[in-house]
């Protein structure tokens, strides 16, 4: 059980380049999300998914695309990188138990991807 | 809309002193509240959370937090700071009972002086 994995750990891009940040989880969680962390801003939600084939926008979606073709993977795509996208990106995976089952909700964060756009 | 305010972007305490990190929230429905810790160059680790029931929540590493509905607060405390507690701490809120997203505060960086 590897939890939530993110690749790459660190990436340098030039303005206008594209890339995909990978996120995978092996816990069969339906809910996955992407956050960016910037100094003094906390974590802000970019996109999230409540299950395979379903995605939605968060607080700061502009410049990012996502897809969810499988339960395990939730890649984040930058189509044309900009210096404003220099940040640390965290993927998270969550489990919400059905109401009335008494189960415990859980959330796990990946180790992060540091992105520098020049 | 929900929001979280963490008072003080940087808090400094001496080793052995009380740690108090403040968090106030805004929510139109009963909230679920969380504290996360982030050590340098690492991801986020859940310290504790409040969902329902007892308002005093105990977490890992000796931290605890109390949900005070009348004050819309969820302050994090630890009786005696250790050097290893130096990290950044994030308070977060989620709409209670739903599969909603976490809304994070801007974080408080805790320094511990020897």
XYZ file of C-alpha atoms in Angstrom:
232
model
C 0.000 0.000 0.000
C 1.880 3.051 -1.250
C -0.812 5.615 -0.386
C -0.692 8.673 -2.653
C 2.249 9.004 -5.018
C 3.191 12.039 -7.097
C 5.675 12.386 -9.915
C 7.881 14.185 -10.617
C 9.153 15.537 -7.307
C 10.642 18.593 -8.968
C 10.301 20.128 -12.433
C 11.605 23.207 -14.213
C 9.666 24.480 -17.224
C 10.002 27.364 -19.626
C 7.060 29.663 -20.205
C 4.718 28.129 -22.748
C 5.782 24.532 -22.227
C 3.250 21.896 -21.287
C 3.516 19.090 -18.803
C 1.500 16.641 -16.763
C 1.812 16.133 -13.036
C 0.989 12.578 -12.136
C -0.957 11.452 -9.082
C -1.886 7.886 -8.200
C -3.467 6.205 -5.192
C -3.879 2.537 -4.385
C -6.586 2.814 -1.732
C -9.561 2.676 -4.094
C -10.689 6.126 -2.985
C -13.350 7.762 -5.119
C -12.473 11.333 -4.167
C -9.252 12.952 -5.377
C -8.161 16.563 -5.543
C -5.318 18.862 -6.536
C -4.110 21.815 -4.476
C -1.409 24.381 -5.013
C 0.541 25.863 -2.138
C 2.058 29.318 -2.327
C 3.814 31.251 0.463
C 1.326 33.089 2.653
C -1.639 31.677 0.721
C -2.139 28.279 2.298
C -3.466 25.555 0.009
C -5.928 26.397 -2.710
C -8.051 23.849 -4.534
C -7.456 23.593 -8.277
C -9.658 20.703 -9.429
C -11.268 17.710 -7.832
C -12.969 14.479 -8.793
C -15.663 12.489 -7.000
C -15.111 9.386 -9.098
C -13.918 8.057 -12.428
C -15.234 10.178 -15.268
C -16.313 13.047 -13.004
C -14.269 16.201 -12.436
C -15.046 19.716 -11.291
C -13.307 23.036 -10.768
C -12.016 24.333 -7.496
C -11.001 27.804 -6.438
C -8.141 28.367 -8.924
C -8.747 26.203 -12.039
C -7.512 28.540 -14.770
C -4.543 27.196 -16.713
C -5.053 23.613 -15.555
C -6.888 20.607 -16.940
C -7.667 17.287 -15.300
C -9.173 13.978 -16.262
C -10.150 10.871 -14.298
C -10.241 7.835 -16.538
C -9.538 5.401 -13.688
C -10.136 5.414 -9.944
C -6.389 5.215 -9.298
C -5.056 8.105 -11.394
C -5.767 11.822 -11.418
C -3.263 13.698 -13.606
C -3.028 17.487 -13.673
C -2.097 19.093 -16.983
C -0.565 22.481 -17.602
C -1.207 23.294 -21.255
C 0.966 26.406 -21.478
C 2.981 27.048 -18.352
C 3.267 30.563 -16.939
C 5.555 31.921 -14.199
C 2.440 32.429 -12.036
C 2.120 28.650 -11.920
C 5.382 28.311 -10.027
C 4.208 26.566 -6.902
C 4.158 23.350 -4.928
C 1.374 21.037 -6.023
C -0.266 18.509 -3.738
C -2.579 15.711 -4.704
C -4.981 14.302 -2.120
C -7.128 11.201 -1.941
C -10.122 10.870 0.361
C -12.567 8.280 1.576
C -15.994 9.283 2.833
C -17.942 6.422 4.438
C -21.630 6.064 3.607
C -23.944 7.801 6.063
C -24.926 5.712 9.027
C -22.160 3.145 8.650
C -20.013 4.600 11.405
C -16.970 4.468 9.208
C -14.196 7.027 9.502
C -13.418 9.426 6.752
C -9.792 9.645 5.801
C -7.698 11.905 3.651
C -4.143 11.445 2.495
C -1.858 13.939 0.811
C 0.923 13.095 -1.582
C 4.487 14.345 -0.996
C 4.104 17.202 -3.479
C 5.632 18.346 -6.767
C 7.725 21.515 -6.816
C 7.278 23.336 -10.122
C 9.387 26.262 -11.301
C 8.324 28.081 -14.449
C 10.933 30.397 -15.915
C -19.336 30.209 1.836
C -16.848 28.784 4.235
C -13.589 30.415 5.232
C -10.768 30.002 7.704
C -8.670 32.678 9.381
C -5.458 31.839 11.139
C -4.286 34.649 13.361
C -0.553 35.153 13.129
C 1.462 33.958 10.168
C 4.420 33.333 12.453
C 4.445 32.294 16.118
C 7.610 31.865 18.165
C 7.765 30.095 21.527
C 10.486 28.834 23.810
C 11.039 25.135 24.303
C 8.759 23.959 27.114
C 6.324 26.846 26.720
C 2.663 26.604 25.806
C 1.850 26.486 22.115
C -1.341 28.264 21.029
C -2.202 28.561 17.352
C -5.428 30.358 16.607
C -8.037 29.414 14.042
C -11.434 30.971 13.437
C -13.851 29.716 10.845
C -16.926 30.849 9.041
C -19.544 28.336 8.021
C -23.303 28.450 7.502
C -23.640 24.773 8.365
C -22.072 22.659 11.112
C -18.430 22.349 10.138
C -15.867 19.638 10.182
C -12.559 21.138 11.315
C -9.008 19.962 10.796
C -5.450 20.805 11.752
C -2.593 19.727 9.519
C 1.148 20.015 10.075
C 3.771 20.418 7.366
C 7.430 19.883 8.139
C 9.971 21.522 5.809
C 9.934 20.077 2.297
C 7.289 17.519 3.194
C 3.602 16.972 2.546
C 0.731 17.549 4.935
C 0.041 15.310 7.881
C -3.266 15.281 9.740
C -2.841 16.297 13.392
C -6.458 16.059 14.484
C -9.997 16.670 13.358
C -13.386 17.512 14.764
C -16.497 16.101 13.139
C -19.168 15.538 15.787
C -19.331 14.653 19.467
C -16.772 15.733 22.043
C -15.607 19.275 21.412
C -12.112 18.703 22.821
C -10.158 16.707 20.304
C -6.820 15.089 21.001
C -4.381 14.523 18.196
C -0.922 13.203 17.593
C 2.282 14.531 19.155
C 0.484 15.886 22.238
C -1.618 18.457 20.382
C -5.259 19.104 21.073
C -7.914 21.520 19.882
C -11.285 22.620 21.187
C -14.271 23.386 19.012
C -16.107 26.415 20.388
C -19.233 27.050 18.384
C -20.091 30.303 20.173
C -16.681 31.729 19.287
C -16.427 29.986 15.872
C -12.954 28.911 16.914
C -10.824 25.785 16.776
C -7.539 26.786 18.395
C -4.659 24.310 18.542
C -2.698 23.904 21.768
C 0.148 21.918 23.227
C 1.197 22.327 26.877
C 4.949 22.116 26.299
C 6.695 22.850 23.018
C 9.488 20.651 21.689
C 12.077 21.648 19.129
C 10.600 19.003 16.839
C 7.294 20.919 16.754
C 8.814 23.589 14.518
C 6.750 23.414 11.351
C 3.916 25.118 9.532
C 0.392 24.434 10.738
C -2.761 24.707 8.694
C -6.331 24.887 9.899
C -9.012 23.703 7.469
C -12.798 23.540 7.374
C -15.216 21.392 5.443
C -18.968 21.395 5.260
C -20.031 18.881 7.870
C -21.656 15.682 6.738
C -20.848 16.231 3.096
C -18.175 15.098 0.711
C -17.015 18.625 0.240
C -13.599 20.096 -0.282
C -11.281 21.364 2.395
C -10.877 25.124 2.718
C -7.489 25.935 4.200
C -6.228 28.850 6.222
C -3.048 30.588 5.150
C -0.936 28.765 7.686
C 1.029 29.619 10.812
C 4.733 28.933 10.963
C 5.777 27.824 14.441
C 9.345 28.437 15.591
C 10.654 26.900 18.806
C 13.602 28.574 20.531
C 15.963 26.538 22.718
